[in-house]
mmCIF file of C-alpha atoms in Angstrom:
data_model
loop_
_atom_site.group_PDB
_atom_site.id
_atom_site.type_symbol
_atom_site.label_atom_id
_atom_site.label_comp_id
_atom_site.label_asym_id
_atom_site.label_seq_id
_atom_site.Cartn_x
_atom_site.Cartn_y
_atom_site.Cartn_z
ATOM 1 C CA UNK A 1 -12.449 12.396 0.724
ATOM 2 C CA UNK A 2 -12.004 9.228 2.191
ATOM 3 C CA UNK A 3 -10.390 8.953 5.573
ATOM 4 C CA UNK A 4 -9.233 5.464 7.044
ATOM 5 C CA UNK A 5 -8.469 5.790 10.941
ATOM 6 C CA UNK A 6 -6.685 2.771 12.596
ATOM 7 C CA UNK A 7 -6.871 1.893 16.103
ATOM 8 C CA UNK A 8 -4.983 1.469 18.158
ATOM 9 C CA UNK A 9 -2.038 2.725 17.226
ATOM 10 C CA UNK A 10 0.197 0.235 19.250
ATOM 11 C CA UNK A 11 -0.422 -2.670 21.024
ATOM 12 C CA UNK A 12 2.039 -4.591 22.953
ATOM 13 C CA UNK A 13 0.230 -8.389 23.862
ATOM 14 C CA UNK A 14 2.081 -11.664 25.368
ATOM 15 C CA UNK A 15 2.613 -14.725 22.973
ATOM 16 C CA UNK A 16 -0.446 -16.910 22.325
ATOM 17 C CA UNK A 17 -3.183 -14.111 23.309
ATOM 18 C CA UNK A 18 -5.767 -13.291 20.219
ATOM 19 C CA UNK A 19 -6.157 -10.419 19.031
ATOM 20 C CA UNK A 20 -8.240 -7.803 17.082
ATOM 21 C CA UNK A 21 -7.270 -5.088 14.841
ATOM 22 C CA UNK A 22 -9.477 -2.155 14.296
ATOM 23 C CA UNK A 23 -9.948 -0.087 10.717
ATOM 24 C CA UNK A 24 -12.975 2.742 10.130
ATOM 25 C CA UNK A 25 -13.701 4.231 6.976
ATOM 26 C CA UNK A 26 -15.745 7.127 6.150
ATOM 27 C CA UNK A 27 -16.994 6.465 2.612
ATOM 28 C CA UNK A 28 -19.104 3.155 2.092
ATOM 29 C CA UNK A 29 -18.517 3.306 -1.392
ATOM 30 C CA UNK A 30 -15.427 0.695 -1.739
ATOM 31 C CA UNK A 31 -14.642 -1.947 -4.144
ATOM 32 C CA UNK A 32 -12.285 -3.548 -1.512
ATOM 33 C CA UNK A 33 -10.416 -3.483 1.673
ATOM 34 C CA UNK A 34 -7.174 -5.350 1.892
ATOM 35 C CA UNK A 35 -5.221 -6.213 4.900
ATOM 36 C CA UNK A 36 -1.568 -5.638 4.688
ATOM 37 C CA UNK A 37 1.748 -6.222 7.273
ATOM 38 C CA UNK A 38 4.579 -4.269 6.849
ATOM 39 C CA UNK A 39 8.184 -5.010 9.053
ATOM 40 C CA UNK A 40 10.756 -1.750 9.826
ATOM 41 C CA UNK A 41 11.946 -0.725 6.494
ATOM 42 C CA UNK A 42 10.236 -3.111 4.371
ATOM 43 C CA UNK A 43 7.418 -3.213 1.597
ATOM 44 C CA UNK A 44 3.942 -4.127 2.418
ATOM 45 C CA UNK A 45 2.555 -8.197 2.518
ATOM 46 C CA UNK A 46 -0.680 -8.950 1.449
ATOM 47 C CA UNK A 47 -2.701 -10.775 4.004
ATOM 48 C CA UNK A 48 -6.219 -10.984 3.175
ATOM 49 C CA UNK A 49 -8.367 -8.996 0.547
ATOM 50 C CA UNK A 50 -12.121 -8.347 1.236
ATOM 51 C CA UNK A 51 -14.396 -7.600 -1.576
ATOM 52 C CA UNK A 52 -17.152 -5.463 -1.278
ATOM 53 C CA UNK A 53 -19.965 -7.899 -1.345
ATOM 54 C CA UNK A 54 -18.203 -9.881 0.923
ATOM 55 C CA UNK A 55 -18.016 -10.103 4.946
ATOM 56 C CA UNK A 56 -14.983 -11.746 5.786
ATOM 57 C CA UNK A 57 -12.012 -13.950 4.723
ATOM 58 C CA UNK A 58 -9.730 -16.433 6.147
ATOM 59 C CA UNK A 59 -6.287 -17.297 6.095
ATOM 60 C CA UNK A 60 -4.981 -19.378 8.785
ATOM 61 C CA UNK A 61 -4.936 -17.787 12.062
ATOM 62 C CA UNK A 62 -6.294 -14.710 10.556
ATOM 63 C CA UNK A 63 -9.540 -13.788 10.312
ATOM 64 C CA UNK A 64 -11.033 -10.256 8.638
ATOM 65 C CA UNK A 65 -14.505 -8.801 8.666
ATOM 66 C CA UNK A 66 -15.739 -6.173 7.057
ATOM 67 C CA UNK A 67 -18.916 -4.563 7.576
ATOM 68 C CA UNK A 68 -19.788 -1.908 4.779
ATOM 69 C CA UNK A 69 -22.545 -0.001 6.154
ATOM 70 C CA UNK A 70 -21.036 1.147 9.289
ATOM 71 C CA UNK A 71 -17.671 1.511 7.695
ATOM 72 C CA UNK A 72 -15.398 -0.822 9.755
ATOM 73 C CA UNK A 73 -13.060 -4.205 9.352
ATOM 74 C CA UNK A 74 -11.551 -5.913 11.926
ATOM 75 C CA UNK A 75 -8.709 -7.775 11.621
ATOM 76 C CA UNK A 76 -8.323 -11.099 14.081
ATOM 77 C CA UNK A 77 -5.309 -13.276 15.008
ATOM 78 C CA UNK A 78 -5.384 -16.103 16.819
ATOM 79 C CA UNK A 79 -2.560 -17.171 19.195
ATOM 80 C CA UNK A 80 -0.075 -14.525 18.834
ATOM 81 C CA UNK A 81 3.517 -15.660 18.064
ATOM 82 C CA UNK A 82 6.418 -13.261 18.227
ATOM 83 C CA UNK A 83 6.755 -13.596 14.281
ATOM 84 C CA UNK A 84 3.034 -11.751 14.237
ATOM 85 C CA UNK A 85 5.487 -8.472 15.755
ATOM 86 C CA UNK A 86 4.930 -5.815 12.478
ATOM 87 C CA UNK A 87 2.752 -3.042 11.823
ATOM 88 C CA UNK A 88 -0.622 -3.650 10.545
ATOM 89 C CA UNK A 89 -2.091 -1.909 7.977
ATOM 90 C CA UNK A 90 -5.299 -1.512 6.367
ATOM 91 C CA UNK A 91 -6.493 0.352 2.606
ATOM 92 C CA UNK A 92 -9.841 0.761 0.886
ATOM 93 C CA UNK A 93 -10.298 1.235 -2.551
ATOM 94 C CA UNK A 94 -12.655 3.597 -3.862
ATOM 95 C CA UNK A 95 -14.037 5.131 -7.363
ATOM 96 C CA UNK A 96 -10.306 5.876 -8.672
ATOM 97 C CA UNK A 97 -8.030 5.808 -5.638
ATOM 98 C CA UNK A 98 -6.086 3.920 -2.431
ATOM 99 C CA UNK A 99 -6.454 4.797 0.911
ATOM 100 C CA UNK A 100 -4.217 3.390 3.899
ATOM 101 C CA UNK A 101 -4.794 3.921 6.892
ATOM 102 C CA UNK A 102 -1.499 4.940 9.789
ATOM 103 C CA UNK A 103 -1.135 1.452 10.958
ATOM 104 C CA UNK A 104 -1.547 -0.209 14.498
ATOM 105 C CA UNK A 105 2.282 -1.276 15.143
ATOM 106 C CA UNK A 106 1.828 -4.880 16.697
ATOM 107 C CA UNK A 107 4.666 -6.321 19.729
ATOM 108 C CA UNK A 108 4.254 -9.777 20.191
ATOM 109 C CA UNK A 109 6.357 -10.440 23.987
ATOM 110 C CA UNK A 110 7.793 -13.705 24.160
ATOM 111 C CA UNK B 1 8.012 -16.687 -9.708
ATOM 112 C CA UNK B 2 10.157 -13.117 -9.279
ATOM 113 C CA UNK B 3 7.654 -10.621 -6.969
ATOM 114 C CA UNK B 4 7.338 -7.078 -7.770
ATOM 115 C CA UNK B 5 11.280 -5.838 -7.957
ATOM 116 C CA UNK B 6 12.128 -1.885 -7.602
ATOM 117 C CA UNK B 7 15.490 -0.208 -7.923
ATOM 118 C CA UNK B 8 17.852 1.332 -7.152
ATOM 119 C CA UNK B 9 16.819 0.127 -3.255
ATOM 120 C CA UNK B 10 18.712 3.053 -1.897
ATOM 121 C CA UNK B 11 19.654 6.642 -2.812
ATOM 122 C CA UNK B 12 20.747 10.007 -1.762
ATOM 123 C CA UNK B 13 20.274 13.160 -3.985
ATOM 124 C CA UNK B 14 20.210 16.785 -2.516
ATOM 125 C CA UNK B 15 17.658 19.283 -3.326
ATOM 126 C CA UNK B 16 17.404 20.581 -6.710
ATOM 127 C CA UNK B 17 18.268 17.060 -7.987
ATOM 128 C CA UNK B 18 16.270 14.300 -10.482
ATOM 129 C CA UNK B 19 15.435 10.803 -9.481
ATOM 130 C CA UNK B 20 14.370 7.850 -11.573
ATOM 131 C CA UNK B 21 12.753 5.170 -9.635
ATOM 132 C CA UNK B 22 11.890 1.817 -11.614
ATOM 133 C CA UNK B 23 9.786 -0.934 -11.034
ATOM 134 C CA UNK B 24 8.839 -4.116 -12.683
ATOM 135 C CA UNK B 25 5.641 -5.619 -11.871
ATOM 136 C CA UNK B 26 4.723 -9.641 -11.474
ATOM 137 C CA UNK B 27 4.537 -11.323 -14.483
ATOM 138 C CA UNK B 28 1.141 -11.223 -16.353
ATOM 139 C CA UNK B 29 -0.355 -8.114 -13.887
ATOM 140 C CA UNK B 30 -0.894 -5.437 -15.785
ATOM 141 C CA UNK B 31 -1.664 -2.780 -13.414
ATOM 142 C CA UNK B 32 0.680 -0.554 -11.486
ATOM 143 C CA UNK B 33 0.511 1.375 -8.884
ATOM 144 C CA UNK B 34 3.210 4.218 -6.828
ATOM 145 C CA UNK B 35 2.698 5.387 -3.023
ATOM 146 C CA UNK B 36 5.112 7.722 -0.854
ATOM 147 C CA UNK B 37 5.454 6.348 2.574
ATOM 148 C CA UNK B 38 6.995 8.929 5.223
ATOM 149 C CA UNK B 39 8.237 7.675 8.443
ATOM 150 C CA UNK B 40 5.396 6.957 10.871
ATOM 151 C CA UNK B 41 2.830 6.976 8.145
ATOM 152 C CA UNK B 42 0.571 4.740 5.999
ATOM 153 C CA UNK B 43 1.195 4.896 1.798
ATOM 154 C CA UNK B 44 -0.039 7.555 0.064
ATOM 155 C CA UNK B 45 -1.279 7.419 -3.577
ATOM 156 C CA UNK B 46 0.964 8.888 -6.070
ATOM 157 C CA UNK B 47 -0.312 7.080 -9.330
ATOM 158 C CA UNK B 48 -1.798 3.804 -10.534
ATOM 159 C CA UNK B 49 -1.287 2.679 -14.289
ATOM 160 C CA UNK B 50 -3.198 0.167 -16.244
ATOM 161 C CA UNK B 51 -2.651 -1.251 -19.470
ATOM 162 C CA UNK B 52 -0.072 1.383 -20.012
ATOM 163 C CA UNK B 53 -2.404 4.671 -19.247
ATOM 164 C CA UNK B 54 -2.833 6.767 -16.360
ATOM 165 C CA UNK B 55 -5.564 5.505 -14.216
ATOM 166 C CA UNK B 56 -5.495 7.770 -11.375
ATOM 167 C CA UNK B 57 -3.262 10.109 -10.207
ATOM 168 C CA UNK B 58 -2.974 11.134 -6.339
ATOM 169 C CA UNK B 59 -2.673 14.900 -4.523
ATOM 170 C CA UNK B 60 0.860 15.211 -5.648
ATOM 171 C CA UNK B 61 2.580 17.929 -7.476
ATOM 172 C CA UNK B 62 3.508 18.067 -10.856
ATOM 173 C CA UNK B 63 6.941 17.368 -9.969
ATOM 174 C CA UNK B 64 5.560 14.170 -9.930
ATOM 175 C CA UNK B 65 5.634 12.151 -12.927
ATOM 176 C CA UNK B 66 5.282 8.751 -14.257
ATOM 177 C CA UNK B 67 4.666 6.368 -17.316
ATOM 178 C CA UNK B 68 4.327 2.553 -18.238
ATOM 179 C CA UNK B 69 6.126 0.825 -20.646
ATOM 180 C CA UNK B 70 4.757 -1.671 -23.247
ATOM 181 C CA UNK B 71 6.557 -4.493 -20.620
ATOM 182 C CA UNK B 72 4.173 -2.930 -18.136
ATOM 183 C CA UNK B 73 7.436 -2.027 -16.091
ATOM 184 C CA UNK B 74 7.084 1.572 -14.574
ATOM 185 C CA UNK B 75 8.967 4.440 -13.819
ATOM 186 C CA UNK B 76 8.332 7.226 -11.448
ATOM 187 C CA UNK B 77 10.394 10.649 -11.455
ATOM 188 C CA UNK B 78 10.330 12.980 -9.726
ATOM 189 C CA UNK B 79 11.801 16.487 -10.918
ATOM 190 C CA UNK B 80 13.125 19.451 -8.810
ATOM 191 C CA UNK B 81 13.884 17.663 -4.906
ATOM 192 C CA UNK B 82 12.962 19.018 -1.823
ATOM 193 C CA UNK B 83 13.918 17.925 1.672
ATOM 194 C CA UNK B 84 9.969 16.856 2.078
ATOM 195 C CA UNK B 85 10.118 14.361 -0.754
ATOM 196 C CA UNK B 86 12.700 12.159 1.570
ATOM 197 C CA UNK B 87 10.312 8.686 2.006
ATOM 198 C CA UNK B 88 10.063 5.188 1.235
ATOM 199 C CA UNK B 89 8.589 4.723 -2.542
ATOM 200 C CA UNK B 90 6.387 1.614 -3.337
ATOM 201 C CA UNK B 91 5.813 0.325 -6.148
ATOM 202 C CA UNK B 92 2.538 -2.291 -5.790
ATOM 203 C CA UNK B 93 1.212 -4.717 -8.783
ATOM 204 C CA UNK B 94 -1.904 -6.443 -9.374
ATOM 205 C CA UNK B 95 -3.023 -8.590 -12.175
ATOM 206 C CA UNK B 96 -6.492 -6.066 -12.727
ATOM 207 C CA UNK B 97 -10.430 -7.041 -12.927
ATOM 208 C CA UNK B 98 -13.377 -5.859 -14.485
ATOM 209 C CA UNK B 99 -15.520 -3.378 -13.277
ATOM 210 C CA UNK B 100 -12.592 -0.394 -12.941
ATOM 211 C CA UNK B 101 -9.485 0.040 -12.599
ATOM 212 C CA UNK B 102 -9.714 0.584 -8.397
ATOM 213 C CA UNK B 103 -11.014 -2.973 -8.103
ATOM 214 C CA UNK B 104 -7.898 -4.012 -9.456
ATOM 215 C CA UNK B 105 -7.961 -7.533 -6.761
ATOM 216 C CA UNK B 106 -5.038 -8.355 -4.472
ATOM 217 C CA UNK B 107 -1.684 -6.001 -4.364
ATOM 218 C CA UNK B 108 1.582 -7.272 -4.471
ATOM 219 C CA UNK B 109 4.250 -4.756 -3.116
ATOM 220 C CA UNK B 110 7.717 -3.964 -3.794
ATOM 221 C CA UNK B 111 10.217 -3.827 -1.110
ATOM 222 C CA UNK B 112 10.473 0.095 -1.666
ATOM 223 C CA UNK B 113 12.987 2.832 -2.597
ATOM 224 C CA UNK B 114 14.293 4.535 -0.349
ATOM 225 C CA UNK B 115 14.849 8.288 -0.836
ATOM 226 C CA UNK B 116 16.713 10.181 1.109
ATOM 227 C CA UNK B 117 17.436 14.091 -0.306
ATOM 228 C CA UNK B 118 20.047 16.238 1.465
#
């Protein structure tokens, strides 16, 4: 079974640092990897999708890698703002299901 | 365009109980998919729907239930409450691609339901 691990689980940084976001996976075999945000009590935003044969995409100050064989993305934003403040989420998709992983809950200190 | 809409947003049913959870997808996608989120946790898989049949179906019970209509709208329901089935349900869309249902391209959520059984 697939297991996605986030890390960390928090991280508190001050406004205009950069940033990375950690998510392992333990299956290889993935159609996709998606990058999502997610603010207290509300559904999930897309931020960048990653397909397989690719290695990374780019949407403004975010930046996501992934790296198939050793089972890892990374998830990079550039100059922090206090709007980035939301927890981070990350899901693979495999033969016939989603996996999420917990989440790295992101504070961006003004 | 309207995003991916779920009702009711809210609701409180005790155990025992039946709940109906609807969602309507974005225009044009044609895939479906429902996750349980409990407090503190990432989504869980409950089901995924394309083209009106079951595509995959998470480690849920059979309590669990869903089906598409022919407007590619969804329902989930969810028979016989317990006080463990309290969680956030999402309701995520996505237009589909070839190869599989699971590379189905970029998700579009819901804002959720929110159960909450007493």
């Amino acid at each position: 079974k697939q297991e996605v691990t986030q890390i960390p689980a928090a991280l508190s940084v001050p406004e205009g640092e950069n940033l990375v976001l950690n998510c392992s996976f333990t299956d290889s075999a993935i159609y996709n990897l998606q990058w999502f945000r997610q603010d207290p009590g509300k559904g999930l935003t897309s931020l960048l999708l990653i397909q397989s044969s690719q290695r990374e995409q780019t949407s403004g100050r975010l930046n996501a890698s992934l790296d198939k064989s050793s089972g890892r993305s990374t998830l990079y934003i550039a100059a922090s703002q206090p709007g980035d403040s939301a927890t981070y989420l990350c899901a693979v998709s495999g033969a016939n299901n989603l996996f999420f992983g917990t989440g790295t809950r992101l504070t961006v200190i003004p | 365009d309207a995003g991916v809409t779920q009702s009711p947003t809210h609701l409180i049913k005790t155990r025992g109980q039946h709940v109906t959870l609807r969602c309507s997808p974005i225009s044009g996608h044609k895939s479906v998919s429902w996750y349980q989120q409990v407090l503190g946790q990432g989504p869980q898989f409950i089901f995924q729907y394309y083209e009106k049949e079951e595509r995959g179906r998470g480690n849920f019970p059979d309590r669990f239930s869903a089906r598409q209509f022919p407007n590619y709208s969804s329902e989930l329901n969810v028979n016989a409450l317990l006080l463990g089935d309290s969680a956030l349900y999402l309701c995520a869309s996505s237009a589909g691609l070839a190869g599989g249902p699971w590379n189905t391209g970029e998700l579009f959520f819901g804002e959720g339901s929110r159960l909450t059984v007493l």
